[in-house]
mmCIF file with all atom_site columns, C-alpha atoms in Angstrom:
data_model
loop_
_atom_site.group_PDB
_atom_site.id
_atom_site.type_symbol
_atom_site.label_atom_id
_atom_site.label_alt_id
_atom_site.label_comp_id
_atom_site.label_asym_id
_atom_site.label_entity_id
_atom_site.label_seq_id
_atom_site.pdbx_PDB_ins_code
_atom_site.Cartn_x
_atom_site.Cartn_y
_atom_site.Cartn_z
_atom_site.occupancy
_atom_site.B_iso_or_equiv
_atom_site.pdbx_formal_charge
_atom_site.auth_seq_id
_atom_site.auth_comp_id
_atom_site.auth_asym_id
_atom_site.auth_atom_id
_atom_site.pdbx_PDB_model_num
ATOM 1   C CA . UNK A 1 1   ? 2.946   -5.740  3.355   1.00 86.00 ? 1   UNK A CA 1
ATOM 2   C CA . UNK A 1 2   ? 5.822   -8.527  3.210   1.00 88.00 ? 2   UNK A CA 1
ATOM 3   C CA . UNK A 1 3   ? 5.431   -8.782  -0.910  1.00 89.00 ? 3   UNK A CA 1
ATOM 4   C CA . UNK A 1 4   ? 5.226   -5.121  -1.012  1.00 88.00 ? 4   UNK A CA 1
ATOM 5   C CA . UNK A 1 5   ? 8.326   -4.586  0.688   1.00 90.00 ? 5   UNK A CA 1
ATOM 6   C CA . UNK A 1 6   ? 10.122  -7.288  -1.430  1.00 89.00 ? 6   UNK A CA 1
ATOM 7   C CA . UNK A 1 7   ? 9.157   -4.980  -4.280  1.00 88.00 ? 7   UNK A CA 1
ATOM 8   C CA . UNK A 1 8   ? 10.305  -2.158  -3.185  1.00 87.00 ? 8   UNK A CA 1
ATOM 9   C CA . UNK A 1 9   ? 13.319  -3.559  -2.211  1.00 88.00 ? 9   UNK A CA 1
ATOM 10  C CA . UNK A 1 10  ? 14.267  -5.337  -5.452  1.00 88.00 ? 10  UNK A CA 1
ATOM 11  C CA . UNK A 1 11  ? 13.628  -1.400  -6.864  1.00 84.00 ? 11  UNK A CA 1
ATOM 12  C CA . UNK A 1 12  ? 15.868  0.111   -4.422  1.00 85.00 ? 12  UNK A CA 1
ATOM 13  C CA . UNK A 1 13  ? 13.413  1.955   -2.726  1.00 84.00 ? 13  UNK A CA 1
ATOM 14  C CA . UNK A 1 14  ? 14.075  0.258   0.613   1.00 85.00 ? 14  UNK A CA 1
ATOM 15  C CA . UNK A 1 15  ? 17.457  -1.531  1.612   1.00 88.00 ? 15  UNK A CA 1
ATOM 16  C CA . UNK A 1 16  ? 18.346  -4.650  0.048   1.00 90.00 ? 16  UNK A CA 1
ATOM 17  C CA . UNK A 1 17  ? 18.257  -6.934  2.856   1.00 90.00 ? 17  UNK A CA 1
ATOM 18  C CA . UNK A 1 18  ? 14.167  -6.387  2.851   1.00 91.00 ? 18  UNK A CA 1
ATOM 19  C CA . UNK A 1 19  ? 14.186  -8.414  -0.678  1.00 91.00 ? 19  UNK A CA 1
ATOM 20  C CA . UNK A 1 20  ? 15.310  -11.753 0.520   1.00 92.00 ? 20  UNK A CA 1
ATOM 21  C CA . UNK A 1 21  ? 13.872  -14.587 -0.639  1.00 92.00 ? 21  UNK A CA 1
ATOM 22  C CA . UNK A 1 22  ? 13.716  -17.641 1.603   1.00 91.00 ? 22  UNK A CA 1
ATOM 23  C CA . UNK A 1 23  ? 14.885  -20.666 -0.552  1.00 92.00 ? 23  UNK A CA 1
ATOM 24  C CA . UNK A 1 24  ? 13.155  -23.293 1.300   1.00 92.00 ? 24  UNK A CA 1
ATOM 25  C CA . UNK A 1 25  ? 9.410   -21.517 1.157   1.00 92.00 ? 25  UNK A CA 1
ATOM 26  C CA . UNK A 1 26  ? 10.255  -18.949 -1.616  1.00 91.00 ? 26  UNK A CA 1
ATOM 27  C CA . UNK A 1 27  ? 8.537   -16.405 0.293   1.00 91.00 ? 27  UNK A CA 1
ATOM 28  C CA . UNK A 1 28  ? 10.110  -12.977 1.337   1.00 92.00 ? 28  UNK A CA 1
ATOM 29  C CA . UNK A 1 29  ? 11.763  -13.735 4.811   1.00 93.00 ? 29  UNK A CA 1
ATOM 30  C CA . UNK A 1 30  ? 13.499  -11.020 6.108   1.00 94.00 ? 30  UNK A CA 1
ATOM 31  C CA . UNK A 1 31  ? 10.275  -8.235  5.300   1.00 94.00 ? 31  UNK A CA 1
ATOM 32  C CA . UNK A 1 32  ? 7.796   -10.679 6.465   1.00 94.00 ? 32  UNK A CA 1
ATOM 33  C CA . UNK A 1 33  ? 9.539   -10.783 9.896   1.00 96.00 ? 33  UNK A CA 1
ATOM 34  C CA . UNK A 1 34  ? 10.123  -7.565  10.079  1.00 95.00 ? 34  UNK A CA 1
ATOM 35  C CA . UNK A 1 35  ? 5.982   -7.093  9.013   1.00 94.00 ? 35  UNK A CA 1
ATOM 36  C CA . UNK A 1 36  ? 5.116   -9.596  12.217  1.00 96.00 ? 36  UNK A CA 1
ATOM 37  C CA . UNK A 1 37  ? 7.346   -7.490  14.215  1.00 96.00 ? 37  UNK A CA 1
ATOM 38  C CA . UNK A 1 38  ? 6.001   -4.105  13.715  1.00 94.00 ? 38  UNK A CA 1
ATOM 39  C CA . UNK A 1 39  ? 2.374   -5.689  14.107  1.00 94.00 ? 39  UNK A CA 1
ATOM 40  C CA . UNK A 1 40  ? 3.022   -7.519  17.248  1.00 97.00 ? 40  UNK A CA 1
ATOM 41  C CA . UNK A 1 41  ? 4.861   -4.528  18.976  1.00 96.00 ? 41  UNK A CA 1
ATOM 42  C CA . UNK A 1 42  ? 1.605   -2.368  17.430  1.00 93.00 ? 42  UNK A CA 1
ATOM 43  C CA . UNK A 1 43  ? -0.642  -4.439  18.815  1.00 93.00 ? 43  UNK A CA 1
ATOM 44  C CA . UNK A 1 44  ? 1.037   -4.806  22.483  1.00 94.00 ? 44  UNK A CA 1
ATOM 45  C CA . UNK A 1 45  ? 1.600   -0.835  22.852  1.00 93.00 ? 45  UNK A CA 1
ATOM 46  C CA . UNK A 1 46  ? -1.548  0.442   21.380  1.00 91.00 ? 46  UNK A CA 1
ATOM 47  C CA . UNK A 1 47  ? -3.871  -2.337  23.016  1.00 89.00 ? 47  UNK A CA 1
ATOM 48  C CA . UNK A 1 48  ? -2.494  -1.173  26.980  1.00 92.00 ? 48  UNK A CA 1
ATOM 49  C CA . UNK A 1 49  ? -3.698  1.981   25.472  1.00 89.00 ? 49  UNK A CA 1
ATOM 50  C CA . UNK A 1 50  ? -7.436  0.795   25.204  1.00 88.00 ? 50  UNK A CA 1
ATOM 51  C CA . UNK A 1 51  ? -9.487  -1.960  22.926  1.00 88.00 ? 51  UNK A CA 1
ATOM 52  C CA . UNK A 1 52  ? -10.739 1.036   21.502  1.00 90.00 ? 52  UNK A CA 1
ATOM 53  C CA . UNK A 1 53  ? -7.634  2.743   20.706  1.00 90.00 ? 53  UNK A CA 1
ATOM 54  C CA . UNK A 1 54  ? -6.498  -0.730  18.833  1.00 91.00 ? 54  UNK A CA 1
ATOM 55  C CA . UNK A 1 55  ? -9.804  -0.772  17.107  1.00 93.00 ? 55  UNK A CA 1
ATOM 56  C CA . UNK A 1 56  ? -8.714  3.024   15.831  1.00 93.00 ? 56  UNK A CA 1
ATOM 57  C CA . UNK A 1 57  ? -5.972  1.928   14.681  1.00 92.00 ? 57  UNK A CA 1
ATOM 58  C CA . UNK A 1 58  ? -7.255  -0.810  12.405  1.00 92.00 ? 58  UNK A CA 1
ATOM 59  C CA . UNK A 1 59  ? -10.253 1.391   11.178  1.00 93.00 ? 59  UNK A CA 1
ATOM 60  C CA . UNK A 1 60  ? -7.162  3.702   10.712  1.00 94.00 ? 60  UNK A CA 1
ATOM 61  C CA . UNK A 1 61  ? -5.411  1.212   8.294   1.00 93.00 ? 61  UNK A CA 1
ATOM 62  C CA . UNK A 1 62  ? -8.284  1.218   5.991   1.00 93.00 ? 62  UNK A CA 1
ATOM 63  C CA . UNK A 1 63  ? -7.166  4.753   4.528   1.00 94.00 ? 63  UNK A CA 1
ATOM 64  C CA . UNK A 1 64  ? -4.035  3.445   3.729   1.00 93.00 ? 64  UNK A CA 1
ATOM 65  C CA . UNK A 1 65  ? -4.952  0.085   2.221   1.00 94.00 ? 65  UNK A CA 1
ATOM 66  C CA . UNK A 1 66  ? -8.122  2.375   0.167   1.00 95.00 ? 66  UNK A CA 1
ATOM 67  C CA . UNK A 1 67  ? -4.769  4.941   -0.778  1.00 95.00 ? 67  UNK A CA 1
ATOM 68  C CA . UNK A 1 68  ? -2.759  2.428   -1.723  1.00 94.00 ? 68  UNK A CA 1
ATOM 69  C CA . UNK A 1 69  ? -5.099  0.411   -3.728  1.00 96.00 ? 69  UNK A CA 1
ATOM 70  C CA . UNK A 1 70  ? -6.118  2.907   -5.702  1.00 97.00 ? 70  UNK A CA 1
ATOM 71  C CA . UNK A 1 71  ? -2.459  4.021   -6.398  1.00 96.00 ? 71  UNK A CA 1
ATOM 72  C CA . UNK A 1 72  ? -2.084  0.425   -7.691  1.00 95.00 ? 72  UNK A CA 1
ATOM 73  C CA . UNK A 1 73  ? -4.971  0.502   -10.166 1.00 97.00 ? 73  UNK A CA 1
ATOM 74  C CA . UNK A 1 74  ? -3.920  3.799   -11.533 1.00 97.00 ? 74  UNK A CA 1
ATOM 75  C CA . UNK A 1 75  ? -0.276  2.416   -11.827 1.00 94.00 ? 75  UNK A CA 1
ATOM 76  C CA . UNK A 1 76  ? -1.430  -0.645  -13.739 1.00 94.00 ? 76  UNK A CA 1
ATOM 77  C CA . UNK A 1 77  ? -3.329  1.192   -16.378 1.00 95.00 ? 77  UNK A CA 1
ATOM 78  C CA . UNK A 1 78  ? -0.540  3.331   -16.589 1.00 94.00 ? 78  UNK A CA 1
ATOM 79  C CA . UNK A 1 79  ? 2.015   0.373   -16.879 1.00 92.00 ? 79  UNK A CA 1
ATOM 80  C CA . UNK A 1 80  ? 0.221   -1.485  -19.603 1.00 92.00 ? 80  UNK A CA 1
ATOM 81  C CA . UNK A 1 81  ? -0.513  1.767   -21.288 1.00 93.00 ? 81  UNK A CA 1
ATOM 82  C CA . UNK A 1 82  ? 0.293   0.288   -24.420 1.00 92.00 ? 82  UNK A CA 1
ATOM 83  C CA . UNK A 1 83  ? -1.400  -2.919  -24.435 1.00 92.00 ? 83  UNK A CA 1
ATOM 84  C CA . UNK A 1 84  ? -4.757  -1.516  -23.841 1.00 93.00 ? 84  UNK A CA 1
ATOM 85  C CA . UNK A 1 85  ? -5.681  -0.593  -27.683 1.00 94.00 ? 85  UNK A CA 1
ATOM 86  C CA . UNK A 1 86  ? -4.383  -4.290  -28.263 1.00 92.00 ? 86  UNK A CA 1
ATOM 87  C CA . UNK A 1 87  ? -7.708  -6.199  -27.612 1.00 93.00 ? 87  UNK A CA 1
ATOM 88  C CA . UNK A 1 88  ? -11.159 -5.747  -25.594 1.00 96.00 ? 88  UNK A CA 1
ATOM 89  C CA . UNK A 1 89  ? -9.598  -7.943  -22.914 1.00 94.00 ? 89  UNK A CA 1
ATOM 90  C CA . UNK A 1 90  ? -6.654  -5.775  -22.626 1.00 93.00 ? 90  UNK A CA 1
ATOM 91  C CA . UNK A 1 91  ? -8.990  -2.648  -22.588 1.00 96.00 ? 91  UNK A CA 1
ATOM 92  C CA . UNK A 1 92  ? -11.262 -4.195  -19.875 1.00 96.00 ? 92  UNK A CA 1
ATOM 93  C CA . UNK A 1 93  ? -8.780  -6.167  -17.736 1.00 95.00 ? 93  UNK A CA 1
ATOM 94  C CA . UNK A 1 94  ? -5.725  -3.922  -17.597 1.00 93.00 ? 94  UNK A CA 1
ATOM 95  C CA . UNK A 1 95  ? -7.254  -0.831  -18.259 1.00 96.00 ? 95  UNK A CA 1
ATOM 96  C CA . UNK A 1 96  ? -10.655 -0.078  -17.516 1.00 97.00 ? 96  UNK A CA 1
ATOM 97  C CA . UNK A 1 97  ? -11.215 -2.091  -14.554 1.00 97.00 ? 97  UNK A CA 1
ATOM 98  C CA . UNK A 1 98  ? -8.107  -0.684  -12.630 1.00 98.00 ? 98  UNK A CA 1
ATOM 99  C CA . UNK A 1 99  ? -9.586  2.585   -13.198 1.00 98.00 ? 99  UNK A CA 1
ATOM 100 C CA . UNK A 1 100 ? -12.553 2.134   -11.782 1.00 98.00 ? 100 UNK A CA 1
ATOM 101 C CA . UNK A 1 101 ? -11.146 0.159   -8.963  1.00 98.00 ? 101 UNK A CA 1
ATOM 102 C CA . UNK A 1 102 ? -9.127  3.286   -8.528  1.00 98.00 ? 102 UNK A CA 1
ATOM 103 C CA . UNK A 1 103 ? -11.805 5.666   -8.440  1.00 98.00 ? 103 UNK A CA 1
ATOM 104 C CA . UNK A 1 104 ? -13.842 3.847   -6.396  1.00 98.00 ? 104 UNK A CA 1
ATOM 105 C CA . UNK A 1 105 ? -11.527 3.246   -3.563  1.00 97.00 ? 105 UNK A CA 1
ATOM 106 C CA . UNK A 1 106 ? -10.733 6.738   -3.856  1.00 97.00 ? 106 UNK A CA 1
ATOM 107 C CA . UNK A 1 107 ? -14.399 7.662   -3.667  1.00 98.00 ? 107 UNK A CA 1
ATOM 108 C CA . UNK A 1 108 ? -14.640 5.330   -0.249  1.00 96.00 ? 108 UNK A CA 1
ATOM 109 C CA . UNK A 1 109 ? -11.108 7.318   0.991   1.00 96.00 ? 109 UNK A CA 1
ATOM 110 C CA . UNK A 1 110 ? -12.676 10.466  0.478   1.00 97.00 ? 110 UNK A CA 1
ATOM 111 C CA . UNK A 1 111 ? -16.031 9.289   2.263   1.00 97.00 ? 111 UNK A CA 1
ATOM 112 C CA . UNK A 1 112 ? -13.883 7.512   4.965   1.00 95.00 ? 112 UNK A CA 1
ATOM 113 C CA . UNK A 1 113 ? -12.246 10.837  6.058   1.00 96.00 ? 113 UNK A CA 1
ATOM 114 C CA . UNK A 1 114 ? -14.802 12.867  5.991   1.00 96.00 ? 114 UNK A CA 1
ATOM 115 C CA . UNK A 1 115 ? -16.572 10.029  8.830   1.00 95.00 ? 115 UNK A CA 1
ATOM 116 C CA . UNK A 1 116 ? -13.789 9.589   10.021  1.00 94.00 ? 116 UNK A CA 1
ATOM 117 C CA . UNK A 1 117 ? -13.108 13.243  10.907  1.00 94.00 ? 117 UNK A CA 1
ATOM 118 C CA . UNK A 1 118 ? -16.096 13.330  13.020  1.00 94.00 ? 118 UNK A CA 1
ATOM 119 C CA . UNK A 1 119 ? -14.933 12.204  16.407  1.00 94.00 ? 119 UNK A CA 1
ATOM 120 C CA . UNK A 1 120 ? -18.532 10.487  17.616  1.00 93.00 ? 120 UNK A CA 1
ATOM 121 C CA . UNK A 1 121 ? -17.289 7.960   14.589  1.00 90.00 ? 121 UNK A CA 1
ATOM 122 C CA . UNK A 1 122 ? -14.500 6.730   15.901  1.00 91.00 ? 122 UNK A CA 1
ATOM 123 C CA . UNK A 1 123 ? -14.513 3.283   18.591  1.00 90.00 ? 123 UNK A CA 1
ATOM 124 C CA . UNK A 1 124 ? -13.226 5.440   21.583  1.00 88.00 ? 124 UNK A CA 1
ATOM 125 C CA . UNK A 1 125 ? -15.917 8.215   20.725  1.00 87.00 ? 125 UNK A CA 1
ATOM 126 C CA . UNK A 1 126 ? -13.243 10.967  22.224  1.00 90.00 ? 126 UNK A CA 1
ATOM 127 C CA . UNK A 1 127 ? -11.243 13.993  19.859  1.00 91.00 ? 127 UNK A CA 1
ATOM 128 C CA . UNK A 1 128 ? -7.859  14.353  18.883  1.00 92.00 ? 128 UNK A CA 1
ATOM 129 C CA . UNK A 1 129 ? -7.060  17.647  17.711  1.00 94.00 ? 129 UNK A CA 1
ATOM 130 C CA . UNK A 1 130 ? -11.089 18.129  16.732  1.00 93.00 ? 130 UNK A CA 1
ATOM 131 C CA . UNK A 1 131 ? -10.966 14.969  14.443  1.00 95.00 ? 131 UNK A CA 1
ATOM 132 C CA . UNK A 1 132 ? -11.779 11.158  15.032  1.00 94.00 ? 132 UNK A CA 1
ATOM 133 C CA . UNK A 1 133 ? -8.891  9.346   16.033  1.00 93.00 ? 133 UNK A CA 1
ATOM 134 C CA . UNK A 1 134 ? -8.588  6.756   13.348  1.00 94.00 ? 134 UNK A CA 1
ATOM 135 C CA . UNK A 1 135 ? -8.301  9.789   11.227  1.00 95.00 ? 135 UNK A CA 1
ATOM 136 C CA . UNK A 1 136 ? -5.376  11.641  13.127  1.00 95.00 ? 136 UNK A CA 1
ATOM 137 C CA . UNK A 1 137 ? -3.153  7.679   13.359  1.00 94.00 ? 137 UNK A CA 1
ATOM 138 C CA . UNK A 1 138 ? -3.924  7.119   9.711   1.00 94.00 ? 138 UNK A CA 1
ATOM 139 C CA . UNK A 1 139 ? -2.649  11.157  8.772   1.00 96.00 ? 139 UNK A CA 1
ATOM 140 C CA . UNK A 1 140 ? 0.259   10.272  11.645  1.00 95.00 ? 140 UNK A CA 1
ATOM 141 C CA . UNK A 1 141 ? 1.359   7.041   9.796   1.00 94.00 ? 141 UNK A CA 1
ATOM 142 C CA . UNK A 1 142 ? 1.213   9.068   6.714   1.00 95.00 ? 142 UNK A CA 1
ATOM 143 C CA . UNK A 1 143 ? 3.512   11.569  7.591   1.00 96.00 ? 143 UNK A CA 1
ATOM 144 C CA . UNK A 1 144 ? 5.911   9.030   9.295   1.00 95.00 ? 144 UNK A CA 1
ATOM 145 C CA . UNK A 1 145 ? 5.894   7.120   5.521   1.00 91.00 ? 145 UNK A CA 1
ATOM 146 C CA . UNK A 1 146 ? 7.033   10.723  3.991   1.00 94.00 ? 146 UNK A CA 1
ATOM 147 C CA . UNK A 1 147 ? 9.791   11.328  6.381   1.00 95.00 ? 147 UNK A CA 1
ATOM 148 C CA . UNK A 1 148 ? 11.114  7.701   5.948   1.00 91.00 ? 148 UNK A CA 1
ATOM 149 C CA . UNK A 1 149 ? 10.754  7.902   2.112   1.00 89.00 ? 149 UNK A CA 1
ATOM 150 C CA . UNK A 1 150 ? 12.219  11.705  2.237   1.00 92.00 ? 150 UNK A CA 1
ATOM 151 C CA . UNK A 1 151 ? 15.253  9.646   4.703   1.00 91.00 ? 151 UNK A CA 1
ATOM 152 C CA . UNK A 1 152 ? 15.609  6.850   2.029   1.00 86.00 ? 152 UNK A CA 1
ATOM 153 C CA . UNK A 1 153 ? 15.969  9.126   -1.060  1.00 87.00 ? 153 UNK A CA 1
ATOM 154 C CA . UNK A 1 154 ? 18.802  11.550  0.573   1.00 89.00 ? 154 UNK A CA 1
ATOM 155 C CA . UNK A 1 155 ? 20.407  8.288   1.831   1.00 86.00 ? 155 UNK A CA 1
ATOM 156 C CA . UNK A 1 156 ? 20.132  6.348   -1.853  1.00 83.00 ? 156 UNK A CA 1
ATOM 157 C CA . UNK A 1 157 ? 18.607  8.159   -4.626  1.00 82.00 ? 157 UNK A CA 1
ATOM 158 C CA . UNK A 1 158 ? 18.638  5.216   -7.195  1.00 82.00 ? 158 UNK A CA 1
ATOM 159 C CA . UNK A 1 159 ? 14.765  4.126   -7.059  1.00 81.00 ? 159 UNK A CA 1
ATOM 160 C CA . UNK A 1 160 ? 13.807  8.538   -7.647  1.00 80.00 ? 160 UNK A CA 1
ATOM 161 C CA . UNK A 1 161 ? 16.781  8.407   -10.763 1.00 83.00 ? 161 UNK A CA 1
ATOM 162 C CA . UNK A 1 162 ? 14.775  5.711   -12.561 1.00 79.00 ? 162 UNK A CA 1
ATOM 163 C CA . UNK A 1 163 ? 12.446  6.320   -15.353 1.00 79.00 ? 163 UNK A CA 1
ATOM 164 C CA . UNK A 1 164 ? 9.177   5.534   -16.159 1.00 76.00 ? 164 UNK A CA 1
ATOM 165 C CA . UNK A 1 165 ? 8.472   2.206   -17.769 1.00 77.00 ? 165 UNK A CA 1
ATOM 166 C CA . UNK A 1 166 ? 6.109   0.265   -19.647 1.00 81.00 ? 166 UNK A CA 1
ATOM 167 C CA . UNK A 1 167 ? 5.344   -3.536  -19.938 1.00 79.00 ? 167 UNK A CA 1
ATOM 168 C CA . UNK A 1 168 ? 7.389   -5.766  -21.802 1.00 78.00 ? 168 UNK A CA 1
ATOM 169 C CA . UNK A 1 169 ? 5.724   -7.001  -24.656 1.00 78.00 ? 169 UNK A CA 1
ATOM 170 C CA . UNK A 1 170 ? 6.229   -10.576 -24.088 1.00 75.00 ? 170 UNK A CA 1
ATOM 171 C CA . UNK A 1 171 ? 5.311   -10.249 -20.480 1.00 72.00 ? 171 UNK A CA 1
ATOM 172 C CA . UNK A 1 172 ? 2.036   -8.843  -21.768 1.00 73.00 ? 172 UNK A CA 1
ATOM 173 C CA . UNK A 1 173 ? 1.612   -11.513 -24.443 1.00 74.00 ? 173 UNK A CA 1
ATOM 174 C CA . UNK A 1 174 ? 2.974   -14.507 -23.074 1.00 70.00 ? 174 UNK A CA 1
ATOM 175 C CA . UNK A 1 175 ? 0.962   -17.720 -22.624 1.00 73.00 ? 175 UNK A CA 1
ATOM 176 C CA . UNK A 1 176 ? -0.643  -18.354 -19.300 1.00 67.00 ? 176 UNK A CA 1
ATOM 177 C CA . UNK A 1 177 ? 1.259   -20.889 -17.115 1.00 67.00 ? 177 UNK A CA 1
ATOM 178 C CA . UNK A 1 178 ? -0.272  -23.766 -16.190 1.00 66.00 ? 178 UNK A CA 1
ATOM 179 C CA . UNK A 1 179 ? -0.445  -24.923 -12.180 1.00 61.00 ? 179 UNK A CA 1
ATOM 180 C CA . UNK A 1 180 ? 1.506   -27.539 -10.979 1.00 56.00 ? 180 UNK A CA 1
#
């Protein structure tokens, strides 16, 4: 979540400050904090709640790590869009496998809700608005991530004015570095 903030920082789509880079460990500082923060004060509301309730919550994450993932696998195919004629490798590798990572996380989302929407599924076994509760937190956080992003691009609109790009050639072609 740390790296993924850095990202979206460095493309505008969340403020600056999340894409600092810590020069002694070279890691992203400021989101990873803020990452451990969020988790820790999740963890110490929702577990007063019940075990169960924090168990929810975590089977709840899984939808958004499934949606997420297979945003990612769709975006890389897309990215490298015109590398994948380039080689077999390229097809398989950037392409193809993506894909089908894609569609079969999105095959396990779709199977998740539907369990999930049954509330005898769920670790507290009780009904929130006629669904499972891992269901209703991972809809809940959903929502919360469109308001926020809806927030960020009245606020600063520069991450929705860029275009759509493709991989640099020489990114694409360059020669594998070795490990120190």
């Amino acid at each position: 979540a740390s790296r993924t903030a850095l990202s979206m920082a460095r493309r505008q789509a969340l403020p600056q400050h999340f894409g600092h880079i810590s020069p002694r460990f070279r890691t992203p500082d400021v989101s990873t904090w803020w990452v451990a923060g969020i988790a820790i004060a999740w963890y110490l509301i929702v577990n007063q709640i019940s075990t169960n309730a924090l168990f929810d919550s975590l089977t709840a994450l899984s939808l958004l790590i499934a949606f997420y993932y297979a945003l990612t696998g769709v975006a890389c195919a897309v990215y490298y869009r015109r590398h994948l004629t380039e080689s077999v490798r390229n097809f398989l590798l950037i392409g193809l496998g993506p894909v089908v990572g894609a569609g079969l996380l999105a095959w396990l989302l779709v199977r998740s809700v539907i369990d999930m929407s049954d509330p005898a599924n769920s670790y507290s076994g009780t009904s929130w608005f006629g669904l499972g509760p891992p269901l209703v937190i991972g809809i809940v956080i959903s929502l919360v991530g469109v308001v926020l992003m809806v927030v960020w691009r009245l606020r600063d609109a520069v991450f929705w004015q860029e275009r759509p790009s493709v991989a640099d050639p020489e990114l694409v072609h360059a020669p594998a570095r070795k490990e120190r």
